[in-house]
Amino acid sequence: MEVPLCRSSYDDCKGTADWLQNRIKHTPRVAIICGSGLGDLADLIEDKIVFPYKDVPGFPTSTVAGHAGQLVFGKLQGRECVCMQGRFHFYEGYSLNTVTFPVRVFFLLGVETLIVTNAAGGLNGSYNVGDIMVIKDHINLPGFAGQSPLVGHNEDRFGVRFPCMSDAYDQKLRALAIQTAKEQKCGSFMQEGVYCMLVGPTYETIAECKILQKFGADAVGMSTVPEVVVARHCGLRVLGLSLITNKVVTDYDSHEKANHEEVLATTRLRAKDLQRLVRHLVTKI
Ligand code: HPA
């Protein structure tokens, strides 16, 4: 049987990393992937060097509303970092290999910590719209269906064939996030819970939401897990933050309907709090 090869090889990732390395002034230690409507964080970066994805060799372009589509290198509160303003989603038609390509490039650039943010639907009945959930664990539902970014040839220069995922979300970073949230007066709307990824682009049916609640998921979204799997494969420390933009519908009599406009409206309301939290957090990493 033919062994499938990674579509982006180590050399492809290295080629992109070298291209970027030749054009940046500082080596980033922290990478931040901004979710829908949360990209304004990159505006706070000082001493910026910006690369639209279309100009970066090997980078796909991002299509979804609410995503700018550029890499921003520079300093956030004095810490060297790189920010992805706009991520790639599986539902856009990219392979999981392509979705996670930037994470491998970050690793090759010397990044040690990955912060991922996303918008998510609240499954936990005690969560409110506008809560920020520190991701404690995830459920890789596409993985249950055979869709993992690590399927195929294993590139040992990135990581081992069978990476551990029971410690995917760094305990110290989670504690730091909660402590920083308290300091930044965000403590009253912080949660810690389990994120479940579905492929999308449909929002969930009522029956699906009920299953996910029974699975023990607290929030549901269409991103993040592939990037985290690849980040852990290559040994990056990960912190995940979900902004609860809507409550999922679990009642057949409800007239509520999940929609992208509500998701973006909530991110606009909470974006500044999330930015402040991440900005202060990076100084402590
Ligand atoms: N479901 C899936 N993805 C989402 C949701 C949701 O309710 N809200 C924001 N992203």
PDB file of C-alpha atoms and ligand atoms in Angstrom:
ATOM      1  CA  MET A   1       0.000   0.000   0.000  1.00  0.00           C
ATOM      2  CA  GLU A   2       1.206   3.471  -0.808  1.00  0.00           C
ATOM      3  CA  VAL A   3       2.160   5.510   2.285  1.00  0.00           C
ATOM      4  CA  PRO A   4       0.616   8.982   2.069  1.00  0.00           C
ATOM      5  CA  LEU A   5       3.129  11.779   2.451  1.00  0.00           C
ATOM      6  CA  CYS A   6       2.600  15.068   4.267  1.00  0.00           C
ATOM      7  CA  ARG A   7       1.495  17.560   1.634  1.00  0.00           C
ATOM      8  CA  SER A   8       3.606  20.275   3.256  1.00  0.00           C
ATOM      9  CA  SER A   9       6.962  18.715   3.881  1.00  0.00           C
ATOM     10  CA  TYR A  10       9.490  19.763   6.487  1.00  0.00           C
ATOM     11  CA  ASP A  11      11.347  21.575   3.692  1.00  0.00           C
ATOM     12  CA  ASP A  12       8.222  23.550   2.732  1.00  0.00           C
ATOM     13  CA  CYS A  13       7.780  24.710   6.335  1.00  0.00           C
ATOM     14  CA  LYS A  14      11.493  25.466   6.631  1.00  0.00           C
ATOM     15  CA  GLY A  15      11.421  27.419   3.364  1.00  0.00           C
ATOM     16  CA  THR A  16       8.644  29.657   4.676  1.00  0.00           C
ATOM     17  CA  ALA A  17      10.309  30.006   8.102  1.00  0.00           C
ATOM     18  CA  ASP A  18      13.623  30.994   6.501  1.00  0.00           C
ATOM     19  CA  TRP A  19      11.865  33.490   4.208  1.00  0.00           C
ATOM     20  CA  LEU A  20      10.276  35.134   7.252  1.00  0.00           C
ATOM     21  CA  GLN A  21      13.436  34.924   9.380  1.00  0.00           C
ATOM     22  CA  ASN A  22      15.309  36.928   6.757  1.00  0.00           C
ATOM     23  CA  ARG A  23      12.726  39.713   7.009  1.00  0.00           C
ATOM     24  CA  ILE A  24      12.083  40.052  10.752  1.00  0.00           C
ATOM     25  CA  LYS A  25      14.146  41.800  13.409  1.00  0.00           C
ATOM     26  CA  HIS A  26      13.369  39.692  16.474  1.00  0.00           C
ATOM     27  CA  THR A  27      12.711  36.001  17.003  1.00  0.00           C
ATOM     28  CA  PRO A  28       9.179  35.567  18.324  1.00  0.00           C
ATOM     29  CA  ARG A  29       8.817  33.380  21.424  1.00  0.00           C
ATOM     30  CA  VAL A  30       5.039  33.570  21.559  1.00  0.00           C
ATOM     31  CA  ALA A  31       2.607  33.046  18.682  1.00  0.00           C
ATOM     32  CA  ILE A  32      -0.994  34.157  18.953  1.00  0.00           C
ATOM     33  CA  ILE A  33      -3.719  32.869  16.638  1.00  0.00           C
ATOM     34  CA  CYS A  34      -6.647  35.284  16.614  1.00  0.00           C
ATOM     35  CA  GLY A  35     -10.157  33.916  16.206  1.00  0.00           C
ATOM     36  CA  SER A  36     -13.128  35.505  14.431  1.00  0.00           C
ATOM     37  CA  GLY A  37     -13.348  39.204  15.259  1.00  0.00           C
ATOM     38  CA  LEU A  38     -10.440  39.018  17.705  1.00  0.00           C
ATOM     39  CA  GLY A  39      -7.697  40.120  15.331  1.00  0.00           C
ATOM     40  CA  ASP A  40      -7.518  43.664  16.695  1.00  0.00           C
ATOM     41  CA  LEU A  41      -5.034  42.360  19.224  1.00  0.00           C
ATOM     42  CA  ALA A  42      -2.421  42.668  16.497  1.00  0.00           C
ATOM     43  CA  ASP A  43      -3.046  46.437  16.398  1.00  0.00           C
ATOM     44  CA  LEU A  44      -1.442  46.658  19.856  1.00  0.00           C
ATOM     45  CA  ILE A  45       1.818  45.219  18.576  1.00  0.00           C
ATOM     46  CA  GLU A  46       4.660  47.717  18.428  1.00  0.00           C
ATOM     47  CA  ASP A  47       7.630  47.842  16.115  1.00  0.00           C
ATOM     48  CA  LYS A  48       5.477  45.904  13.653  1.00  0.00           C
ATOM     49  CA  ILE A  49       6.396  44.033  10.514  1.00  0.00           C
ATOM     50  CA  VAL A  50       3.298  42.890   8.641  1.00  0.00           C
ATOM     51  CA  PHE A  51       3.083  40.198   5.974  1.00  0.00           C
ATOM     52  CA  PRO A  52      -0.244  39.654   4.191  1.00  0.00           C
ATOM     53  CA  TYR A  53      -0.647  35.892   3.815  1.00  0.00           C
ATOM     54  CA  LYS A  54      -0.733  36.248   0.039  1.00  0.00           C
ATOM     55  CA  ASP A  55       2.865  37.549   0.121  1.00  0.00           C
ATOM     56  CA  VAL A  56       4.257  34.718   2.265  1.00  0.00           C
ATOM     57  CA  PRO A  57       5.519  31.742   0.274  1.00  0.00           C
ATOM     58  CA  GLY A  58       3.589  28.612   1.179  1.00  0.00           C
ATOM     59  CA  PHE A  59       0.790  30.456   2.998  1.00  0.00           C
ATOM     60  CA  PRO A  60      -2.796  29.946   1.881  1.00  0.00           C
ATOM     61  CA  THR A  61      -5.188  32.915   2.058  1.00  0.00           C
ATOM     62  CA  SER A  62      -8.023  33.232   4.554  1.00  0.00           C
ATOM     63  CA  THR A  63     -11.542  33.780   3.229  1.00  0.00           C
ATOM     64  CA  VAL A  64     -13.952  34.103   6.144  1.00  0.00           C
ATOM     65  CA  ALA A  65     -15.513  37.431   7.240  1.00  0.00           C
ATOM     66  CA  GLY A  66     -13.902  38.814  10.385  1.00  0.00           C
ATOM     67  CA  HIS A  67     -10.397  37.676   9.455  1.00  0.00           C
ATOM     68  CA  ALA A  68      -7.791  40.067   8.058  1.00  0.00           C
ATOM     69  CA  GLY A  69      -5.334  37.498   6.716  1.00  0.00           C
ATOM     70  CA  GLN A  70      -1.914  38.656   7.758  1.00  0.00           C
ATOM     71  CA  LEU A  71       1.034  37.801   9.975  1.00  0.00           C
ATOM     72  CA  VAL A  72       2.097  40.559  12.352  1.00  0.00           C
ATOM     73  CA  PHE A  73       5.526  40.341  13.979  1.00  0.00           C
ATOM     74  CA  GLY A  74       6.671  42.725  16.705  1.00  0.00           C
ATOM     75  CA  LYS A  75       6.475  43.410  20.417  1.00  0.00           C
ATOM     76  CA  LEU A  76       3.435  43.058  22.628  1.00  0.00           C
ATOM     77  CA  GLN A  77       4.143  44.714  25.996  1.00  0.00           C
ATOM     78  CA  GLY A  78       7.814  44.394  25.128  1.00  0.00           C
ATOM     79  CA  ARG A  79       7.634  40.642  24.380  1.00  0.00           C
ATOM     80  CA  GLU A  80       8.589  39.418  20.910  1.00  0.00           C
ATOM     81  CA  CYS A  81       5.639  37.734  19.338  1.00  0.00           C
ATOM     82  CA  VAL A  82       3.890  36.911  16.110  1.00  0.00           C
ATOM     83  CA  CYS A  83       0.175  37.262  15.651  1.00  0.00           C
ATOM     84  CA  MET A  84      -1.931  35.466  13.047  1.00  0.00           C
ATOM     85  CA  GLN A  85      -4.698  37.871  12.137  1.00  0.00           C
ATOM     86  CA  GLY A  86      -7.058  35.350  10.644  1.00  0.00           C
ATOM     87  CA  ARG A  87      -6.712  31.580  10.677  1.00  0.00           C
ATOM     88  CA  PHE A  88      -7.427  28.843   8.156  1.00  0.00           C
ATOM     89  CA  HIS A  89     -10.409  26.619   8.720  1.00  0.00           C
ATOM     90  CA  PHE A  90     -11.077  23.086   7.560  1.00  0.00           C
ATOM     91  CA  TYR A  91     -14.584  24.187   6.494  1.00  0.00           C
ATOM     92  CA  GLU A  92     -13.022  26.587   3.985  1.00  0.00           C
ATOM     93  CA  GLY A  93     -11.788  23.539   2.117  1.00  0.00           C
ATOM     94  CA  TYR A  94      -8.163  23.550   3.277  1.00  0.00           C
ATOM     95  CA  SER A  95      -6.630  20.257   4.283  1.00  0.00           C
ATOM     96  CA  LEU A  96      -5.788  19.937   7.977  1.00  0.00           C
ATOM     97  CA  ASN A  97      -2.190  19.913   6.863  1.00  0.00           C
ATOM     98  CA  THR A  98      -2.635  23.373   5.357  1.00  0.00           C
ATOM     99  CA  VAL A  99      -4.673  24.619   8.332  1.00  0.00           C
ATOM    100  CA  THR A 100      -1.767  23.776  10.638  1.00  0.00           C
ATOM    101  CA  PHE A 101       1.102  24.827   8.342  1.00  0.00           C
ATOM    102  CA  PRO A 102       1.626  28.169  10.169  1.00  0.00           C
ATOM    103  CA  VAL A 103       2.080  26.408  13.526  1.00  0.00           C
ATOM    104  CA  ARG A 104       4.980  24.395  12.143  1.00  0.00           C
ATOM    105  CA  VAL A 105       6.471  27.543  10.662  1.00  0.00           C
ATOM    106  CA  PHE A 106       6.211  29.214  14.095  1.00  0.00           C
ATOM    107  CA  PHE A 107       7.967  26.248  15.676  1.00  0.00           C
ATOM    108  CA  LEU A 108      10.799  26.499  13.149  1.00  0.00           C
ATOM    109  CA  LEU A 109      11.061  30.239  13.845  1.00  0.00           C
ATOM    110  CA  GLY A 110      11.736  29.494  17.521  1.00  0.00           C
ATOM    111  CA  VAL A 111       8.279  30.008  19.003  1.00  0.00           C
ATOM    112  CA  GLU A 112       7.855  28.171  22.323  1.00  0.00           C
ATOM    113  CA  THR A 113       4.314  29.104  23.350  1.00  0.00           C
ATOM    114  CA  LEU A 114       1.139  29.192  21.304  1.00  0.00           C
ATOM    115  CA  ILE A 115      -1.910  31.160  22.409  1.00  0.00           C
ATOM    116  CA  VAL A 116      -5.061  30.300  20.467  1.00  0.00           C
ATOM    117  CA  THR A 117      -8.264  32.271  20.692  1.00  0.00           C
ATOM    118  CA  ASN A 118     -11.612  31.447  19.173  1.00  0.00           C
ATOM    119  CA  ALA A 119     -15.290  32.230  19.223  1.00  0.00           C
ATOM    120  CA  ALA A 120     -17.387  29.386  20.562  1.00  0.00           C
ATOM    121  CA  GLY A 121     -20.959  28.470  21.357  1.00  0.00           C
ATOM    122  CA  GLY A 122     -21.697  27.876  25.037  1.00  0.00           C
ATOM    123  CA  LEU A 123     -22.940  24.349  25.793  1.00  0.00           C
ATOM    124  CA  ASN A 124     -22.553  24.612  29.555  1.00  0.00           C
ATOM    125  CA  GLY A 125     -25.831  25.952  30.925  1.00  0.00           C
ATOM    126  CA  SER A 126     -24.063  28.069  33.543  1.00  0.00           C
ATOM    127  CA  TYR A 127     -22.059  30.003  30.929  1.00  0.00           C
ATOM    128  CA  ASN A 128     -23.125  33.469  29.790  1.00  0.00           C
ATOM    129  CA  VAL A 129     -22.625  35.136  26.442  1.00  0.00           C
ATOM    130  CA  GLY A 130     -19.420  37.159  26.814  1.00  0.00           C
ATOM    131  CA  ASP A 131     -17.709  34.690  29.155  1.00  0.00           C
ATOM    132  CA  ILE A 132     -14.104  33.799  28.403  1.00  0.00           C
ATOM    133  CA  MET A 133     -13.330  30.101  28.790  1.00  0.00           C
ATOM    134  CA  VAL A 134      -9.793  28.937  29.445  1.00  0.00           C
ATOM    135  CA  ILE A 135      -9.606  25.661  27.536  1.00  0.00           C
ATOM    136  CA  LYS A 136      -8.777  22.825  29.923  1.00  0.00           C
ATOM    137  CA  ASP A 137      -9.123  20.027  27.375  1.00  0.00           C
ATOM    138  CA  HIS A 138     -10.610  19.361  23.976  1.00  0.00           C
ATOM    139  CA  ILE A 139     -12.676  16.806  22.111  1.00  0.00           C
ATOM    140  CA  ASN A 140     -11.355  16.280  18.603  1.00  0.00           C
ATOM    141  CA  LEU A 141     -14.590  15.197  16.954  1.00  0.00           C
ATOM    142  CA  PRO A 142     -13.152  15.314  13.411  1.00  0.00           C
ATOM    143  CA  GLY A 143     -10.440  13.018  14.799  1.00  0.00           C
ATOM    144  CA  PHE A 144     -13.150  10.506  15.745  1.00  0.00           C
ATOM    145  CA  ALA A 145     -14.057  10.528  12.054  1.00  0.00           C
ATOM    146  CA  GLY A 146     -10.493  10.006  10.830  1.00  0.00           C
ATOM    147  CA  GLN A 147      -9.576  13.652  10.234  1.00  0.00           C
ATOM    148  CA  SER A 148      -6.329  14.456  12.026  1.00  0.00           C
ATOM    149  CA  PRO A 149      -3.538  16.760  10.811  1.00  0.00           C
ATOM    150  CA  LEU A 150      -1.048  14.070  11.859  1.00  0.00           C
ATOM    151  CA  VAL A 151      -2.433  11.323   9.598  1.00  0.00           C
ATOM    152  CA  GLY A 152       0.169  10.110   7.111  1.00  0.00           C
ATOM    153  CA  HIS A 153       3.948   9.985   7.199  1.00  0.00           C
ATOM    154  CA  ASN A 154       5.331  11.176  10.549  1.00  0.00           C
ATOM    155  CA  GLU A 155       8.051  13.812  10.275  1.00  0.00           C
ATOM    156  CA  ASP A 156      10.302  13.002  13.236  1.00  0.00           C
ATOM    157  CA  ARG A 157      11.925  16.449  13.062  1.00  0.00           C
ATOM    158  CA  PHE A 158       8.569  17.844  14.230  1.00  0.00           C
ATOM    159  CA  GLY A 159       7.626  15.208  16.774  1.00  0.00           C
ATOM    160  CA  VAL A 160       6.876  11.617  17.683  1.00  0.00           C
ATOM    161  CA  ARG A 161       4.469   9.303  15.856  1.00  0.00           C
ATOM    162  CA  PHE A 162       2.063   9.009  18.812  1.00  0.00           C
ATOM    163  CA  PRO A 163       2.014  12.286  20.715  1.00  0.00           C
ATOM    164  CA  CYS A 164       0.389  12.542  24.138  1.00  0.00           C
ATOM    165  CA  MET A 165      -2.696  14.785  24.319  1.00  0.00           C
ATOM    166  CA  SER A 166      -3.669  14.413  27.984  1.00  0.00           C
ATOM    167  CA  ASP A 167      -1.587  17.483  28.811  1.00  0.00           C
ATOM    168  CA  ALA A 168      -2.430  19.506  25.688  1.00  0.00           C
ATOM    169  CA  TYR A 169      -3.342  22.708  27.539  1.00  0.00           C
ATOM    170  CA  ASP A 170      -0.509  23.766  29.817  1.00  0.00           C
ATOM    171  CA  GLN A 171      -1.580  23.785  33.461  1.00  0.00           C
ATOM    172  CA  LYS A 172       0.730  26.646  34.460  1.00  0.00           C
ATOM    173  CA  LEU A 173      -0.464  28.818  31.585  1.00  0.00           C
ATOM    174  CA  ARG A 174      -4.078  28.100  32.505  1.00  0.00           C
ATOM    175  CA  ALA A 175      -3.453  29.164  36.099  1.00  0.00           C
ATOM    176  CA  LEU A 176      -1.605  32.253  34.862  1.00  0.00           C
ATOM    177  CA  ALA A 177      -4.527  33.159  32.608  1.00  0.00           C
ATOM    178  CA  ILE A 178      -7.005  32.929  35.475  1.00  0.00           C
ATOM    179  CA  GLN A 179      -4.750  34.910  37.811  1.00  0.00           C
ATOM    180  CA  THR A 180      -4.171  37.586  35.155  1.00  0.00           C
ATOM    181  CA  ALA A 181      -7.908  37.754  34.461  1.00  0.00           C
ATOM    182  CA  LYS A 182      -8.544  38.508  38.138  1.00  0.00           C
ATOM    183  CA  GLU A 183      -5.890  41.243  38.100  1.00  0.00           C
ATOM    184  CA  GLN A 184      -7.447  42.712  34.961  1.00  0.00           C
ATOM    185  CA  LYS A 185     -10.963  42.730  36.405  1.00  0.00           C
ATOM    186  CA  CYS A 186     -12.070  39.953  34.071  1.00  0.00           C
ATOM    187  CA  GLY A 187     -12.441  37.386  36.858  1.00  0.00           C
ATOM    188  CA  SER A 188     -16.239  37.620  37.000  1.00  0.00           C
ATOM    189  CA  PHE A 189     -16.627  36.274  33.475  1.00  0.00           C
ATOM    190  CA  MET A 190     -13.847  33.665  33.348  1.00  0.00           C
ATOM    191  CA  GLN A 191     -14.615  29.971  33.005  1.00  0.00           C
ATOM    192  CA  GLU A 192     -12.491  26.874  32.526  1.00  0.00           C
ATOM    193  CA  GLY A 193     -13.813  24.034  30.425  1.00  0.00           C
ATOM    194  CA  VAL A 194     -13.726  21.579  27.552  1.00  0.00           C
ATOM    195  CA  TYR A 195     -13.823  22.738  23.918  1.00  0.00           C
ATOM    196  CA  CYS A 196     -15.257  20.489  21.259  1.00  0.00           C
ATOM    197  CA  MET A 197     -14.397  20.987  17.605  1.00  0.00           C
ATOM    198  CA  LEU A 198     -16.877  20.233  14.852  1.00  0.00           C
ATOM    199  CA  VAL A 199     -16.032  20.781  11.210  1.00  0.00           C
ATOM    200  CA  GLY A 200     -18.911  23.194  10.520  1.00  0.00           C
ATOM    201  CA  PRO A 201     -19.760  25.338   8.625  1.00  0.00           C
ATOM    202  CA  THR A 202     -23.270  24.515   9.816  1.00  0.00           C
ATOM    203  CA  TYR A 203     -24.046  25.401  13.390  1.00  0.00           C
ATOM    204  CA  GLU A 204     -25.176  22.425  15.455  1.00  0.00           C
ATOM    205  CA  THR A 205     -28.617  20.879  15.521  1.00  0.00           C
ATOM    206  CA  ILE A 206     -30.402  20.634  18.846  1.00  0.00           C
ATOM    207  CA  ALA A 207     -29.788  16.878  18.967  1.00  0.00           C
ATOM    208  CA  GLU A 208     -26.076  17.406  18.281  1.00  0.00           C
ATOM    209  CA  CYS A 209     -25.824  19.956  21.099  1.00  0.00           C
ATOM    210  CA  LYS A 210     -27.432  17.493  23.486  1.00  0.00           C
ATOM    211  CA  ILE A 211     -24.858  14.843  22.520  1.00  0.00           C
ATOM    212  CA  LEU A 212     -21.975  17.269  22.991  1.00  0.00           C
ATOM    213  CA  GLN A 213     -23.256  18.187  26.456  1.00  0.00           C
ATOM    214  CA  LYS A 214     -23.421  14.496  27.350  1.00  0.00           C
ATOM    215  CA  PHE A 215     -19.838  14.124  26.049  1.00  0.00           C
ATOM    216  CA  GLY A 216     -18.779  16.670  28.668  1.00  0.00           C
ATOM    217  CA  ALA A 217     -18.079  19.568  26.320  1.00  0.00           C
ATOM    218  CA  ASP A 218     -18.620  23.097  27.645  1.00  0.00           C
ATOM    219  CA  ALA A 219     -18.135  24.987  24.393  1.00  0.00           C
ATOM    220  CA  VAL A 220     -18.272  24.165  20.689  1.00  0.00           C
ATOM    221  CA  GLY A 221     -16.496  25.694  17.725  1.00  0.00           C
ATOM    222  CA  MET A 222     -15.052  25.042  14.289  1.00  0.00           C
ATOM    223  CA  SER A 223     -11.330  25.599  14.821  1.00  0.00           C
ATOM    224  CA  THR A 224      -8.366  25.418  17.197  1.00  0.00           C
ATOM    225  CA  VAL A 225      -8.036  21.668  17.746  1.00  0.00           C
ATOM    226  CA  PRO A 226      -5.933  20.947  14.605  1.00  0.00           C
ATOM    227  CA  GLU A 227      -3.534  23.774  15.464  1.00  0.00           C
ATOM    228  CA  VAL A 228      -3.257  22.548  19.067  1.00  0.00           C
ATOM    229  CA  VAL A 229      -2.611  18.952  17.982  1.00  0.00           C
ATOM    230  CA  VAL A 230       0.208  20.073  15.689  1.00  0.00           C
ATOM    231  CA  ALA A 231       1.594  22.480  18.292  1.00  0.00           C
ATOM    232  CA  ARG A 232       1.744  19.697  20.881  1.00  0.00           C
ATOM    233  CA  HIS A 233       3.280  17.346  18.321  1.00  0.00           C
ATOM    234  CA  CYS A 234       6.219  19.738  17.976  1.00  0.00           C
ATOM    235  CA  GLY A 235       6.415  20.465  21.715  1.00  0.00           C
ATOM    236  CA  LEU A 236       4.937  23.957  21.948  1.00  0.00           C
ATOM    237  CA  ARG A 237       3.201  24.975  25.177  1.00  0.00           C
ATOM    238  CA  VAL A 238      -0.417  25.860  24.488  1.00  0.00           C
ATOM    239  CA  LEU A 239      -2.967  28.171  26.025  1.00  0.00           C
ATOM    240  CA  GLY A 240      -6.470  28.275  24.522  1.00  0.00           C
ATOM    241  CA  LEU A 241      -9.102  30.935  25.182  1.00  0.00           C
ATOM    242  CA  SER A 242     -12.671  30.661  23.903  1.00  0.00           C
ATOM    243  CA  LEU A 243     -14.970  33.639  23.863  1.00  0.00           C
ATOM    244  CA  ILE A 244     -18.515  32.407  24.401  1.00  0.00           C
ATOM    245  CA  THR A 245     -20.316  34.365  21.711  1.00  0.00           C
ATOM    246  CA  ASN A 246     -23.708  32.657  21.908  1.00  0.00           C
ATOM    247  CA  LYS A 247     -25.559  30.006  23.824  1.00  0.00           C
ATOM    248  CA  VAL A 248     -26.333  26.937  21.775  1.00  0.00           C
ATOM    249  CA  VAL A 249     -29.983  26.044  21.287  1.00  0.00           C
ATOM    250  CA  THR A 250     -31.079  22.919  23.158  1.00  0.00           C
ATOM    251  CA  ASP A 251     -34.824  23.530  23.350  1.00  0.00           C
ATOM    252  CA  TYR A 252     -37.205  22.706  20.471  1.00  0.00           C
ATOM    253  CA  ASP A 253     -39.510  25.560  21.546  1.00  0.00           C
ATOM    254  CA  SER A 254     -36.730  28.152  21.383  1.00  0.00           C
ATOM    255  CA  HIS A 255     -36.814  30.809  18.651  1.00  0.00           C
ATOM    256  CA  GLU A 256     -33.081  31.549  19.072  1.00  0.00           C
ATOM    257  CA  LYS A 257     -30.892  30.751  16.076  1.00  0.00           C
ATOM    258  CA  ALA A 258     -27.094  30.664  16.043  1.00  0.00           C
ATOM    259  CA  ASN A 259     -25.723  33.091  13.457  1.00  0.00           C
ATOM    260  CA  HIS A 260     -22.413  34.663  12.470  1.00  0.00           C
ATOM    261  CA  GLU A 261     -23.655  38.234  13.083  1.00  0.00           C
ATOM    262  CA  GLU A 262     -24.305  37.456  16.772  1.00  0.00           C
ATOM    263  CA  VAL A 263     -20.879  35.832  17.018  1.00  0.00           C
ATOM    264  CA  LEU A 264     -19.196  38.944  15.617  1.00  0.00           C
ATOM    265  CA  ALA A 265     -21.330  41.302  17.739  1.00  0.00           C
ATOM    266  CA  THR A 266     -20.245  39.514  20.950  1.00  0.00           C
ATOM    267  CA  THR A 267     -16.602  39.541  19.926  1.00  0.00           C
ATOM    268  CA  ARG A 268     -16.865  43.298  19.382  1.00  0.00           C
ATOM    269  CA  LEU A 269     -18.247  43.689  22.920  1.00  0.00           C
ATOM    270  CA  ARG A 270     -15.576  41.570  24.595  1.00  0.00           C
ATOM    271  CA  ALA A 271     -12.604  42.089  22.250  1.00  0.00           C
ATOM    272  CA  LYS A 272     -10.984  44.765  24.433  1.00  0.00           C
ATOM    273  CA  ASP A 273     -11.153  42.579  27.570  1.00  0.00           C
ATOM    274  CA  LEU A 274      -9.657  39.636  25.746  1.00  0.00           C
ATOM    275  CA  GLN A 275      -6.933  41.820  24.274  1.00  0.00           C
ATOM    276  CA  ARG A 276      -6.064  43.246  27.703  1.00  0.00           C
ATOM    277  CA  LEU A 277      -5.933  39.763  29.156  1.00  0.00           C
ATOM    278  CA  VAL A 278      -3.624  38.397  26.450  1.00  0.00           C
ATOM    279  CA  ARG A 279      -1.443  41.530  26.481  1.00  0.00           C
ATOM    280  CA  HIS A 280      -0.766  41.238  30.224  1.00  0.00           C
ATOM    281  CA  LEU A 281      -0.454  37.487  30.041  1.00  0.00           C
ATOM    282  CA  VAL A 282       2.393  37.533  27.505  1.00  0.00           C
ATOM    283  CA  THR A 283       4.572  39.569  29.841  1.00  0.00           C
ATOM    284  CA  LYS A 284       4.371  36.723  32.378  1.00  0.00           C
ATOM    285  CA  ILE A 285       5.166  33.872  29.990  1.00  0.00           C
TER     286      ILE A 285
HETATM  287  N1  HPA B   1     -21.193  26.571  17.169  1.00  0.00           N
HETATM  288  C1  HPA B   1     -20.063  26.362  16.470  1.00  0.00           C
HETATM  289  N2  HPA B   1     -19.136  27.289  16.306  1.00  0.00           N
HETATM  290  C2  HPA B   1     -19.338  28.493  16.868  1.00  0.00           C
HETATM  291  C3  HPA B   1     -20.491  28.773  17.606  1.00  0.00           C
HETATM  292  C4  HPA B   1     -21.473  27.759  17.753  1.00  0.00           C
HETATM  293  O1  HPA B   1     -22.532  27.940  18.383  1.00  0.00           O
HETATM  294  N3  HPA B   1     -20.377  30.062  18.036  1.00  0.00           N
HETATM  295  C5  HPA B   1     -19.185  30.527  17.578  1.00  0.00           C
HETATM  296  N4  HPA B   1     -18.554  29.569  16.870  1.00  0.00           N
END
